[in-house]
Coordinates of C-alpha atoms and ligand atoms in Angstrom, one line a residue:
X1 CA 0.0 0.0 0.0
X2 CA 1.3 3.7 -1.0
X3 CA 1.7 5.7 1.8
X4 CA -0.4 8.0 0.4
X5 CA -3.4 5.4 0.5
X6 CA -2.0 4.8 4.4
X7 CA -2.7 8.4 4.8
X8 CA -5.9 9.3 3.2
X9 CA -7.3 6.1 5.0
X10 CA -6.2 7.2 8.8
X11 CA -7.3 10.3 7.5
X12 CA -11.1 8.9 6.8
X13 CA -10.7 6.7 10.0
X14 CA -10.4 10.2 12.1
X15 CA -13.2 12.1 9.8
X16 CA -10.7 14.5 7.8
X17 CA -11.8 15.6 4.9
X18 CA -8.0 15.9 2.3
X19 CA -7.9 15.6 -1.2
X20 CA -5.6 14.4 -3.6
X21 CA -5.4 18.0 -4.4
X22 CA -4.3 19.1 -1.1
X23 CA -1.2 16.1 -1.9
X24 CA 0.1 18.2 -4.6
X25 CA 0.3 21.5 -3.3
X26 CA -3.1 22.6 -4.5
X27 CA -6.0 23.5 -2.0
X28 CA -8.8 22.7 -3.7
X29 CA -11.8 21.2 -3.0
X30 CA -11.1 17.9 -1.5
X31 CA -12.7 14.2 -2.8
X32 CA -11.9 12.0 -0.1
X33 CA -12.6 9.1 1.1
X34 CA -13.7 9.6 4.3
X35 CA -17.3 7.9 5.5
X36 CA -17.2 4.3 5.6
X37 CA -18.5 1.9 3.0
X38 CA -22.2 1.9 3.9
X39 CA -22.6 5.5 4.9
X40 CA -24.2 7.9 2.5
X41 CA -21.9 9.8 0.4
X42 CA -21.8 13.5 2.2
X43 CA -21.0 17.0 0.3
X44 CA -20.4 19.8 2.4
X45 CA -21.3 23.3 0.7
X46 CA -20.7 26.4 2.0
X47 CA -21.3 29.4 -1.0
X48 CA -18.7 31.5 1.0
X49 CA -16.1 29.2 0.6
X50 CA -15.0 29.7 -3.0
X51 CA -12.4 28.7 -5.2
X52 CA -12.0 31.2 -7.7
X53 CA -14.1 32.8 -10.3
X54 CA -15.1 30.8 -13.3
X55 CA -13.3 32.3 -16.6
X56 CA -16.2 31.5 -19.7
X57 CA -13.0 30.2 -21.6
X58 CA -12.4 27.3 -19.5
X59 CA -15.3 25.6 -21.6
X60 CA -14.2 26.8 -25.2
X61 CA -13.3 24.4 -27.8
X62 CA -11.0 23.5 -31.1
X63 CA -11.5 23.6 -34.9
X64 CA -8.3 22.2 -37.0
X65 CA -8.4 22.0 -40.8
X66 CA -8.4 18.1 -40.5
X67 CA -10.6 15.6 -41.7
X68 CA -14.1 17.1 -42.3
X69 CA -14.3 20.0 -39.2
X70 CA -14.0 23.0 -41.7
X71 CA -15.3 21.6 -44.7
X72 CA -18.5 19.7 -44.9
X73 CA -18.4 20.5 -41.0
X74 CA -19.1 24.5 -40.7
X75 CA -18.3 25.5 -44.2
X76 CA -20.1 23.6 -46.9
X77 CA -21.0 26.0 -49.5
X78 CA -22.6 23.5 -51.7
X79 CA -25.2 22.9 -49.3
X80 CA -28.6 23.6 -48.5
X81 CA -28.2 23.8 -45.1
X82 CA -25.7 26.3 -45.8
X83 CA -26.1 30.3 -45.5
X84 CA -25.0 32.7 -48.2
X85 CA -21.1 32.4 -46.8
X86 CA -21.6 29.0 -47.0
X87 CA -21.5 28.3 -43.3
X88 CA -24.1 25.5 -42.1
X89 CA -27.2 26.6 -40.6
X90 CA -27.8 23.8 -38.0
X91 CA -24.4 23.8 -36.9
X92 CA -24.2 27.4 -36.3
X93 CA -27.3 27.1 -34.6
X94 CA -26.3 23.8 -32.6
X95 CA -22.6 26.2 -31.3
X96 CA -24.8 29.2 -30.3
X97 CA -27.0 27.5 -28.4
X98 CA -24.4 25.7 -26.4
X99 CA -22.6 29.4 -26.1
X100 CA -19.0 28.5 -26.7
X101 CA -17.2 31.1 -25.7
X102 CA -13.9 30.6 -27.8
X103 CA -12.9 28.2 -30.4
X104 CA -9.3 27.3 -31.1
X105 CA -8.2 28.0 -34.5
X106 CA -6.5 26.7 -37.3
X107 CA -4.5 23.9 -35.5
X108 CA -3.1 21.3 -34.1
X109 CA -0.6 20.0 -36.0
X110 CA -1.7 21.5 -39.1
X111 CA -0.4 24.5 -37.9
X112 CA 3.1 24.0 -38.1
X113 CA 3.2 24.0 -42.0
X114 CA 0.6 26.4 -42.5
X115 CA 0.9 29.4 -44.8
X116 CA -1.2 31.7 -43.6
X117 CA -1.5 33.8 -47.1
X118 CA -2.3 31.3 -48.8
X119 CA -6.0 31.3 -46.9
X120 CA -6.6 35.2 -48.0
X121 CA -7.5 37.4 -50.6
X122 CA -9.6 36.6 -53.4
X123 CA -10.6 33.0 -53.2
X124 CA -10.3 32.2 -56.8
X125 CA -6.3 33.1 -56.7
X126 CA -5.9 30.5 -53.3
X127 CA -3.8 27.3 -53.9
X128 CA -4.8 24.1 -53.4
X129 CA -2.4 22.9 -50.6
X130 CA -1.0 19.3 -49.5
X131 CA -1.3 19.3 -45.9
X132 CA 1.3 17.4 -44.5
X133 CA 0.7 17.1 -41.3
X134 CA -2.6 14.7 -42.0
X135 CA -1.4 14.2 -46.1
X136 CA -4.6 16.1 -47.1
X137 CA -5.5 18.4 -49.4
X138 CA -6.6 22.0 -48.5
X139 CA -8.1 24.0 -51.2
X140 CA -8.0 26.9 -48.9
X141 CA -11.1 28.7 -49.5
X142 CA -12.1 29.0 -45.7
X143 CA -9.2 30.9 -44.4
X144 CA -8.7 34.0 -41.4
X145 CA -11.7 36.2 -42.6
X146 CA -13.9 33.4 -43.3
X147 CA -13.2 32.0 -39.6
X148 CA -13.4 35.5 -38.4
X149 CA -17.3 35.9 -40.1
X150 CA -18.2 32.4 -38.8
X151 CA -17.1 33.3 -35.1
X152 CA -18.9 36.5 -35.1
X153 CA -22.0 34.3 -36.7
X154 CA -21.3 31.5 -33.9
X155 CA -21.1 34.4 -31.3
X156 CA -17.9 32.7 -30.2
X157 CA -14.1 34.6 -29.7
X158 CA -11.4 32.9 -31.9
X159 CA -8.3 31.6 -30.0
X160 CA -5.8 31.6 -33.2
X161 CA -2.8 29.1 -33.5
X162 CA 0.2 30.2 -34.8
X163 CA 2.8 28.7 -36.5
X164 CA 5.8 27.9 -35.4
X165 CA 7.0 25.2 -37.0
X166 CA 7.8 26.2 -40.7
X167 CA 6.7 29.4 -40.0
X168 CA 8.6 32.4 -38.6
X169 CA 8.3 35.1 -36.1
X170 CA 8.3 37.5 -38.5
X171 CA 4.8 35.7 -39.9
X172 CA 3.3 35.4 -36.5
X173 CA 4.1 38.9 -36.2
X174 CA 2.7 39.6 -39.9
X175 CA -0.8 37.9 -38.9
X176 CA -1.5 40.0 -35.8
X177 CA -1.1 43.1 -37.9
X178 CA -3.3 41.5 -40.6
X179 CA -5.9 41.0 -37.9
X180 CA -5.9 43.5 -35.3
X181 CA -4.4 46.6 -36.5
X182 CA -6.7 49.3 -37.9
X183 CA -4.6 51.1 -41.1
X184 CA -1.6 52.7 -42.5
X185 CA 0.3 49.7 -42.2
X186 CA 1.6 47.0 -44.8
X187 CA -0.3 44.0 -43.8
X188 CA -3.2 46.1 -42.3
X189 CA -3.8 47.3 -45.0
X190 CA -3.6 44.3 -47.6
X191 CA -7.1 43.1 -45.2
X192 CA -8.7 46.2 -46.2
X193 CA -7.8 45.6 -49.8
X194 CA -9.3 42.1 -49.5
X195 CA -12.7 43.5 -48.1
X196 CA -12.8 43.8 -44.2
X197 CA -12.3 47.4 -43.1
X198 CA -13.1 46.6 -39.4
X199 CA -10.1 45.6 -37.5
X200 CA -10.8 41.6 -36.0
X201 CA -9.3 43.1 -32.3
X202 CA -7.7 39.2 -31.5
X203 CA -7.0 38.8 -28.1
X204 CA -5.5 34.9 -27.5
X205 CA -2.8 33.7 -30.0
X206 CA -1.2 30.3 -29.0
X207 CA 2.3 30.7 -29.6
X208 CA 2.8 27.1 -32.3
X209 CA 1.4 24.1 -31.5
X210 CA 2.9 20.7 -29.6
X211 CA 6.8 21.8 -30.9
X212 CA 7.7 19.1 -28.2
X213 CA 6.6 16.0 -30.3
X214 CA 8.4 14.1 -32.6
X215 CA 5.7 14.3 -34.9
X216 CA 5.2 18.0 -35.4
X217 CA 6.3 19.9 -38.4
X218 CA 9.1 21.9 -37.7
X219 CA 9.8 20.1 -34.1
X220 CA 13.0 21.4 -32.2
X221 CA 14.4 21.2 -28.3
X222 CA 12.8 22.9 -25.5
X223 CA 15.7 25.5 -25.5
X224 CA 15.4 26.3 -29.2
X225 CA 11.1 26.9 -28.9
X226 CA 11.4 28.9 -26.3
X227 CA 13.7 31.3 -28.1
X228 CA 11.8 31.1 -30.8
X229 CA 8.8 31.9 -28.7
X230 CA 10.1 34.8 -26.9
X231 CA 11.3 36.4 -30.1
X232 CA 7.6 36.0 -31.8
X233 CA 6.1 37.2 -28.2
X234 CA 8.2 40.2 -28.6
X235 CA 7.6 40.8 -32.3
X236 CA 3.7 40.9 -32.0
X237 CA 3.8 43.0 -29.4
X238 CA 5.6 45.4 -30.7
X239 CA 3.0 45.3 -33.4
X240 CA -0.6 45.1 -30.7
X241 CA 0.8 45.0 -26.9
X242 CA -2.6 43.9 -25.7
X243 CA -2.3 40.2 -26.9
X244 CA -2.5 37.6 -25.0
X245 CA 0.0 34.5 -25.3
X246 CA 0.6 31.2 -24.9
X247 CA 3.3 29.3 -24.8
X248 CA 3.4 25.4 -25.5
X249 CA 3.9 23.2 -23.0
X250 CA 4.0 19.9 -22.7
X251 CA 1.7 17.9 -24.9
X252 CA 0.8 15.3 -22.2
X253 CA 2.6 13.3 -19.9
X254 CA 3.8 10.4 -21.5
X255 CA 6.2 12.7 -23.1
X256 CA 9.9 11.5 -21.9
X257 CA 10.6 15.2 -21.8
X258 CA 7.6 16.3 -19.4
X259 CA 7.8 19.1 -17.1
X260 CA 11.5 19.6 -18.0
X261 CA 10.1 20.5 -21.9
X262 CA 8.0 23.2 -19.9
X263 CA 10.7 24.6 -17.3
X264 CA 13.2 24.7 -20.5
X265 CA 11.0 26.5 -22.5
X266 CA 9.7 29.0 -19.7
X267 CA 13.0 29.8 -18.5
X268 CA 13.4 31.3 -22.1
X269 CA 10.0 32.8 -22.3
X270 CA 8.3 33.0 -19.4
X271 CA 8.9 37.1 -18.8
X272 CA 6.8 37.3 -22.7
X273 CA 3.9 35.5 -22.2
X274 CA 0.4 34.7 -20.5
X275 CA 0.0 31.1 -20.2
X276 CA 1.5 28.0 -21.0
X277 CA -1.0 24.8 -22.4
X278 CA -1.5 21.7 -21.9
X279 CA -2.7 18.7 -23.7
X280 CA -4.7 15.3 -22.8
X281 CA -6.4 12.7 -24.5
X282 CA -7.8 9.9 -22.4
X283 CA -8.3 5.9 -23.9
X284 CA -10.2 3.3 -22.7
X285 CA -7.1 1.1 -23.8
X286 CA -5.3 -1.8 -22.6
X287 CA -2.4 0.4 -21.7
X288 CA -4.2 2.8 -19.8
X289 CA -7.0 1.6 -18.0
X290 CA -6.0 -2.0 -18.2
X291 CA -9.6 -2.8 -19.9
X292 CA -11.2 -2.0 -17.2
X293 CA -14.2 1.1 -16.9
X294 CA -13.7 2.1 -13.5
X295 CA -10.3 2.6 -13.9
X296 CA -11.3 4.4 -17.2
X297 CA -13.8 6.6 -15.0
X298 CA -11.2 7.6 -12.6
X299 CA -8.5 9.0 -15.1
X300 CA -10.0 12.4 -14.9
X301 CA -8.3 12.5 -11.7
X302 CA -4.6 12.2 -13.7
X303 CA -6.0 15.5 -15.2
X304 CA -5.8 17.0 -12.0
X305 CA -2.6 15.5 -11.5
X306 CA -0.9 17.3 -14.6
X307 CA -2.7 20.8 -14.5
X308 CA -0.7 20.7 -10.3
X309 CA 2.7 19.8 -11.7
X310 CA 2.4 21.8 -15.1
X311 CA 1.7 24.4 -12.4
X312 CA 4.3 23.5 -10.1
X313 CA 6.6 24.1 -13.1
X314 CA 5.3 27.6 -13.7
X315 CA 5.7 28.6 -10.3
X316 CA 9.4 27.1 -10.3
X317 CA 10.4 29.3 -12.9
X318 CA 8.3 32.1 -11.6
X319 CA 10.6 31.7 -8.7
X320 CA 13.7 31.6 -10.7
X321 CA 13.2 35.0 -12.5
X322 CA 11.6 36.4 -9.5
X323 CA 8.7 37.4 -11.2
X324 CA 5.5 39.0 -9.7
X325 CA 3.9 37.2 -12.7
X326 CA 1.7 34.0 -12.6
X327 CA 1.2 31.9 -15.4
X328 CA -2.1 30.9 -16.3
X329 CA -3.3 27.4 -18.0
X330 CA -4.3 26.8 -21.1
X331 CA -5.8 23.0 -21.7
X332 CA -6.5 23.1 -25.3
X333 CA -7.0 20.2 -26.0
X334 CA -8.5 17.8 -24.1
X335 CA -11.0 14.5 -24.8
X336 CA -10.8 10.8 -24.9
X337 CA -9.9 9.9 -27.8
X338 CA -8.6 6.2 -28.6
X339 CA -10.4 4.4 -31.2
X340 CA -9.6 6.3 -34.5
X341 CA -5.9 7.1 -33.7
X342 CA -4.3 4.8 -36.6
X343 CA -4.1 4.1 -40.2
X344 CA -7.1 5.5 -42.4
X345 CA -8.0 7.1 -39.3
X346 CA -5.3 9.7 -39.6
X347 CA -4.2 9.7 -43.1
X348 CA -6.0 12.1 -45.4
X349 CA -4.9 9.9 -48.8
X350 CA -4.3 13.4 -50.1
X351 CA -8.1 13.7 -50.2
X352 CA -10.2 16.9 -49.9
X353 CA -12.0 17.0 -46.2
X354 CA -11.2 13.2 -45.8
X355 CA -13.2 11.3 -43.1
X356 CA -10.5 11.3 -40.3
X357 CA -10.8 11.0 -36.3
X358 CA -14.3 10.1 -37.0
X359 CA -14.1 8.7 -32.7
X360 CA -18.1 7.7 -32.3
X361 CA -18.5 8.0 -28.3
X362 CA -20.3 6.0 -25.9
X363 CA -22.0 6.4 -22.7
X364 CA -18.7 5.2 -20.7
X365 CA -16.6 8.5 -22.2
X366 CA -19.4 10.7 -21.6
X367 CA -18.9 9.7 -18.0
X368 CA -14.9 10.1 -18.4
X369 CA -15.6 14.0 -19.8
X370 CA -18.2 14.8 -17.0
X371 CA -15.4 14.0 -14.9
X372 CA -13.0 16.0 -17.1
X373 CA -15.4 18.9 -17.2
X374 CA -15.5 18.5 -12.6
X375 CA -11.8 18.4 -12.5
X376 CA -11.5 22.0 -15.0
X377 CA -13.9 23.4 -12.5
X378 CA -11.9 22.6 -9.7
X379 CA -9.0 23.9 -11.0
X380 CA -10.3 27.1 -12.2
X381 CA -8.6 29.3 -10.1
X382 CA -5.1 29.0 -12.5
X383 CA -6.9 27.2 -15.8
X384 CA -8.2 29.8 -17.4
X385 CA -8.9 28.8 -20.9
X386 CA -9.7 24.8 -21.8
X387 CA -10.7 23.2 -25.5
X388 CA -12.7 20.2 -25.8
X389 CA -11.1 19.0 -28.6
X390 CA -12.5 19.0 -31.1
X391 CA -16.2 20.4 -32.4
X392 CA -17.3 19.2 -35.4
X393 CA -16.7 15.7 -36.7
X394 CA -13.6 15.3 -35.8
X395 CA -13.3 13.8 -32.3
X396 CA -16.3 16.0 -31.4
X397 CA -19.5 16.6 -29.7
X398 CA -21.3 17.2 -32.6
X399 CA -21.3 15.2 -36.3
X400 CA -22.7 16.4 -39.4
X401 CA -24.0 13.9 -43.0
X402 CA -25.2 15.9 -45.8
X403 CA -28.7 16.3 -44.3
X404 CA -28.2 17.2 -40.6
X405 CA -26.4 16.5 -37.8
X406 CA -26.6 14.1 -34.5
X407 CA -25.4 15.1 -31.0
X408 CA -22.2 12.6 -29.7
X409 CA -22.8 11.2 -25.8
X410 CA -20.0 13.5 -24.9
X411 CA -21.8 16.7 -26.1
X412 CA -24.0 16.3 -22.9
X413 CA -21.5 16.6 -20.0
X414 CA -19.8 19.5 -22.1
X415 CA -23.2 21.5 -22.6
X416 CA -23.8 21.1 -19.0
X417 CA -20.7 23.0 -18.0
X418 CA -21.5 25.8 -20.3
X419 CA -25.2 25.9 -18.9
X420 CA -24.7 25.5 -15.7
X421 CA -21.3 26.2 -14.0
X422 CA -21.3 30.1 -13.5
X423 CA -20.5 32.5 -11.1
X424 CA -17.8 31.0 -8.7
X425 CA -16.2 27.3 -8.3
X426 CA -17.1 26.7 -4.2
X427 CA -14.5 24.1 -2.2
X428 CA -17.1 21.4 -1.2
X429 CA -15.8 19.1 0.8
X430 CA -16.9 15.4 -0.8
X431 CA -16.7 12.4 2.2
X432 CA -16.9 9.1 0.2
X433 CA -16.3 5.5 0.2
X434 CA -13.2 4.9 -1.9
X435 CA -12.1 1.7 -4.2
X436 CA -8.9 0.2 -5.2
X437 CA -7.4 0.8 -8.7
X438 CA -3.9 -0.8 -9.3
X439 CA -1.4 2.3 -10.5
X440 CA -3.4 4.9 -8.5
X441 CA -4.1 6.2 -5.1
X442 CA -7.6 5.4 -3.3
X443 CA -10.3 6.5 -5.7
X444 CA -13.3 8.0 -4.5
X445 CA -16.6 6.2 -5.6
X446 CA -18.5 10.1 -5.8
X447 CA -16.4 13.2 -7.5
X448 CA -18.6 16.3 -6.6
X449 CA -18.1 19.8 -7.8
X450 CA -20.4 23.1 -7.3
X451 CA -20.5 26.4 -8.4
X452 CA -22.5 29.3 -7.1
X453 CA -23.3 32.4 -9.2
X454 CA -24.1 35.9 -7.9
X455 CA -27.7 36.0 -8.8
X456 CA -28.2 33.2 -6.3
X457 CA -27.8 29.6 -8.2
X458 CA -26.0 27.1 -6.6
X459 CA -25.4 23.9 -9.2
X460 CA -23.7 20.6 -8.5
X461 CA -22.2 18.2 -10.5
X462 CA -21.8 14.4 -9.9
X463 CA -19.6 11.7 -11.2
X464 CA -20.7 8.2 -9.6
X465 CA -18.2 5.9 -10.7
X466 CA -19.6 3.2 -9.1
X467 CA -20.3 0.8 -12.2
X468 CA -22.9 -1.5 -9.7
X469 CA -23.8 0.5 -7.4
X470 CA -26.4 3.7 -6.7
X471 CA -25.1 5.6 -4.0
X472 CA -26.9 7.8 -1.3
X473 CA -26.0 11.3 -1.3
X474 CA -26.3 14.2 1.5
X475 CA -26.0 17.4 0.6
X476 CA -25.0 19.6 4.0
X477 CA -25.8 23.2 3.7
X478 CA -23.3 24.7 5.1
X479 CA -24.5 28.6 5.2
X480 CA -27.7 29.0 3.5
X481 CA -29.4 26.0 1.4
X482 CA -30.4 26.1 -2.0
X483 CA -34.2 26.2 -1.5
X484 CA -35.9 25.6 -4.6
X485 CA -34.9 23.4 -7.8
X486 CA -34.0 24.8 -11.4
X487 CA -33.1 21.9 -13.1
X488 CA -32.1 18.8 -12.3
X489 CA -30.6 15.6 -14.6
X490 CA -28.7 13.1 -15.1
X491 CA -26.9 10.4 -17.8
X492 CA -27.1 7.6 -16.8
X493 CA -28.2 3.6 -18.8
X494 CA -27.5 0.1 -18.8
X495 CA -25.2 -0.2 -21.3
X496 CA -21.7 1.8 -21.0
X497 CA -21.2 1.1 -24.5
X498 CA -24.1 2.9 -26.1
X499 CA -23.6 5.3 -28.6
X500 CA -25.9 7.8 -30.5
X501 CA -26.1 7.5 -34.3
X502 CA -28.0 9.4 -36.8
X503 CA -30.6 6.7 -36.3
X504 CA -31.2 7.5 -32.8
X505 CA -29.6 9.2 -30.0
X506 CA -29.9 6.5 -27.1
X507 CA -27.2 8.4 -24.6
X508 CA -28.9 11.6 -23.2
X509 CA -29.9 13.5 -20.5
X510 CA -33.1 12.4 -18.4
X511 CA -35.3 14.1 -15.8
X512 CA -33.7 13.5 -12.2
X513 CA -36.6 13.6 -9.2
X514 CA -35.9 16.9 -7.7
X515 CA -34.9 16.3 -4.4
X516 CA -35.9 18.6 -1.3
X517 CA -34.2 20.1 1.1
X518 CA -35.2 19.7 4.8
X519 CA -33.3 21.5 7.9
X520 CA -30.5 22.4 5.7
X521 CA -30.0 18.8 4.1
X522 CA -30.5 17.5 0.9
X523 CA -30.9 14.0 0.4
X524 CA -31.2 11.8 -2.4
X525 CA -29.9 8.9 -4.7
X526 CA -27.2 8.9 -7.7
X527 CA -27.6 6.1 -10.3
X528 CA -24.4 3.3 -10.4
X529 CA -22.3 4.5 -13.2
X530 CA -23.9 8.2 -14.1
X531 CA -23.7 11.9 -14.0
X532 CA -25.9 14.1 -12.5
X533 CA -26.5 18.2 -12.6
X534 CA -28.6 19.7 -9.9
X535 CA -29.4 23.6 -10.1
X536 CA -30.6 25.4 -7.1
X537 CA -32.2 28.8 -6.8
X538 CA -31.8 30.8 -3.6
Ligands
AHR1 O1 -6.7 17.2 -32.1 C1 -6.0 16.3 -32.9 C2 -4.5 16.4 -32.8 O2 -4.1 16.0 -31.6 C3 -4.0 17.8 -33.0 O3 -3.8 18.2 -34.3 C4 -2.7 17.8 -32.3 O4 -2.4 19.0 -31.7 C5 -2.9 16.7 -31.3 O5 -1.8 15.8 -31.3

């Protein structure tokens, strides 16, 4: 037995509430296993005991020219679902209504051999591209403005990639004065002359794109990014001061060079930029989660695990340049993704908008991502912009045929943090029985997260990862209780491997019995294997 495990456990025995959290530094809102097997799970909220505000960005999300997210995704000009600029109707429709705040943009690894040029101007004159990075081609007629028009159409901020790999500072530095100064200046002024007077005002740019794998166009050492990176930081903004930057970090940590790709690259960088980001992408595999679901559903709890030593980095270097500055996170990409990872799956055939990462999800991942979407919240207070990646299509939420579109298992959990996390993340104290996964620390059966906002709505989220098991839960009220219901539902099915189709979308929220609320307790059941919202009006 660890002696982590030795601890947590005396720690239950004598009714202290720590979290795995509190192990690495971080003092957030403790999971613990602390009430014995048969007792009811018990979530202690008190709306004055807060975490830190929730940032709208930390649910944005990720649109790469791969596969078919651009085209036949959101731009499909030959359609009649399409608008005059050719964007789709229901899709556009489908992203409004979930309100995502900001939408990562161009790349991923197409980024690093992308020519931004070549997607401007007049759209006759654009080249048809090979795309190396996923051996497609890209006829290039969706490019900066087009993206710019669908986000303002989408009601969404662009978060815009940059790239580092083949491309050079000077570029980087090119683009932001192409995008977000007014006139009277070379590249400025070639946006006017292709039609768009109005500056776009772009406030995120992520500085290149995973330059730490092997794999990446244009991949170099740690030491060699990060100059790279401070000399771009520099350049653009000399050219708009007011951006906002972000550094790449490492791109997960099965990366032999983890956390010392990071320190490298800060100690370089760190005085030019905003944030440094992170990437994760979670499998159901052999290798991971040893075949096994309720290992599967506790991996969000690695998540936490990397966004406290990405952190712990940060602060590291922080301390080395003794810097009043503290980095933020970006986690721009993040999913399960697993299935479509290989072969056809990733290789375009030098094919226009090629079927690629085509992951279908089932009801087990949707679990894994309401998890994901508990542990962003509870680290909100230094993760300040996050990307489920991806949208459309491609490893996303949301898939598109010629004649509509179905919603993907995972879209639920994700819409739920948009809809219902605002305000402020609260430290709730979770006590709950705790099961054995071999590789990891004590698990806690119950993962509970709440957020309160200042017009008086408390909501709370719920992982049960118990696969046979419904679980009891008491909600204590620590100051005032949440007195009457908004909304309250839950995922939850027999089979973990269902999967919505566009014949039929069998993995989807259902009513959950409002529960009430009697001398400042709330009691009532979770489902085995499910996750539940519950919204409470003062
Ligand atoms: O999102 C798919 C790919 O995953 C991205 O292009 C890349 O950044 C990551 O490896």
């Amino acid at each position: 037995m660890s002696s982590r495990r030795r601890f947590l456990q005396h720690a239950s025995t004598i009714g202290l509430a720590y979290s795995a959290n509190t192990l690495f530094g971080r003092l957030l809102s403790a999971q613990t296993g602390s009430s014995a097997a048969n007792q009811p799970v018990r979530v202690f909220i008190d709306s004055r005991r807060a975490i830190a505000p929730i940032d709208r960005n930390l649910f944005g999300s990720f649109l790469e020219h791969l596969g078919r997210a651009i085209y036949e995704g959101i731009y499909d000009p030959g359609s009649k679902l399409s608008d005059s600029n050719g964007f789709r109707k229901d899709v556009l429709q489908e992203i409004r209504q979930l309100g995502v705040p900001i939408i990562r943009y161009p790349g991923g690894n197409f980024v690093s051999g992308y020519d931004w040029l070549d997607g401007v101007g007049p759209k006759q004159d654009r080249p048809r591209v090979l795309d190396k990075a996923w051996n497609s081609m890209n006829s290039n007629q969706f490019g900066t403005n087009e993206y710019m028009a669908w986000c303002k159409a989408a009601s969404t901020e662009p978060l815009m990639g940059l790239n580092l790999g083949t491309g050079t500072p000077e570029q980087a530095a090119a683009l932001v004065e192409y995008c977000n100064v007014d006139k009277g200046t070379k590249w400025s002024d070639m946006r006017r002359k292709h039609g768009f007077t109005e500056p776009y005002a772009v406030k995120h740019w992520c500085l290149g794109n995973e330059m730490d794998g092997p794999w990446q166009i244009g991949h170099m050492t740690a030491t060699e990014y990060g100059i790279k990176a401070q000399d771009a930081a520099r350049q653009m903004r000399y050219v708009d001061h007011s951006v906002e930057l972000i550094a790449c970090g490492s791109s997960g940590p099965l990366m032999p060079t983890y956390l010392e790709w990071d320190r490298e690259v800060l100690e370089q960088c760190y005085d030019y930029v905003d944030g440094l980001s992170l990437h994760r992408y979670f499998g159901n595999t052999t290798e991971e989660a040893g075949g096994d679901s309720s290992k599967f559903l506790a991996l969000n709890l690695t998540m936490d695990r990397q966004i406290a030593e990405s952190l712990a980095v940060c602060d590291l270097v922080r301390g080395h340049k003794r810097s009043p500055k503290k980095l933020w996170l970006s986690f721009d990409e993040w999913n399960v993704w697993y299935r479509q990872r290989n072969g056809d799956a990733v290789d375009g055939h030098r094919k226009e908008a090629p079927h690629l990462l085509e992951e279908i999800y089932n009801f087990e991942d949707a679990l894994l991502v309401g998890g994901l979407v508990n542990t962003l919240l509870r680290n909100a207070d230094r993760v300040k912009i996050a990307c489920l990646a991806q949208l459309v299509n491609v490893i996303a939420p949301i898939m598109t045929n010629k004649s509509g579109l179905f919603r993907q298992t995972i879209y639920y959990p994700y819409s739920w943090g948009l809809q219902f996390a605002r305000g402020r993340v609260l430290n709730v104290q979770v006590e709950s029985p705790t099961y054995d996964v071999k590789g990891m620390d004590a698990v806690p059966y119950i993962d509970a997260v709440a957020t309160a906002s200042d017009d008086g709505k408390t909501s709370l989220f719920i992982l049960n990862r118990d696969l046979s098991k419904a679980h009891a839960v008491e909600v204590v009220w620590e100051d005032q209780a949440g007195s009457r219901v908004l909304a309250s539902q839950v995922l939850t099915g027999d089979d973990l491997k269902a999967v919505n189709g566009f014949d039929g979308e069998r993995v989807k929220p259902q009513p959950f019995d409002k529960p009430t609320t009697s001398n400042g307790r709330t009691k009532f059941e979770v489902p085995a294997h499910s996750y539940t919202v519950i919204q409470w009006g003062s």
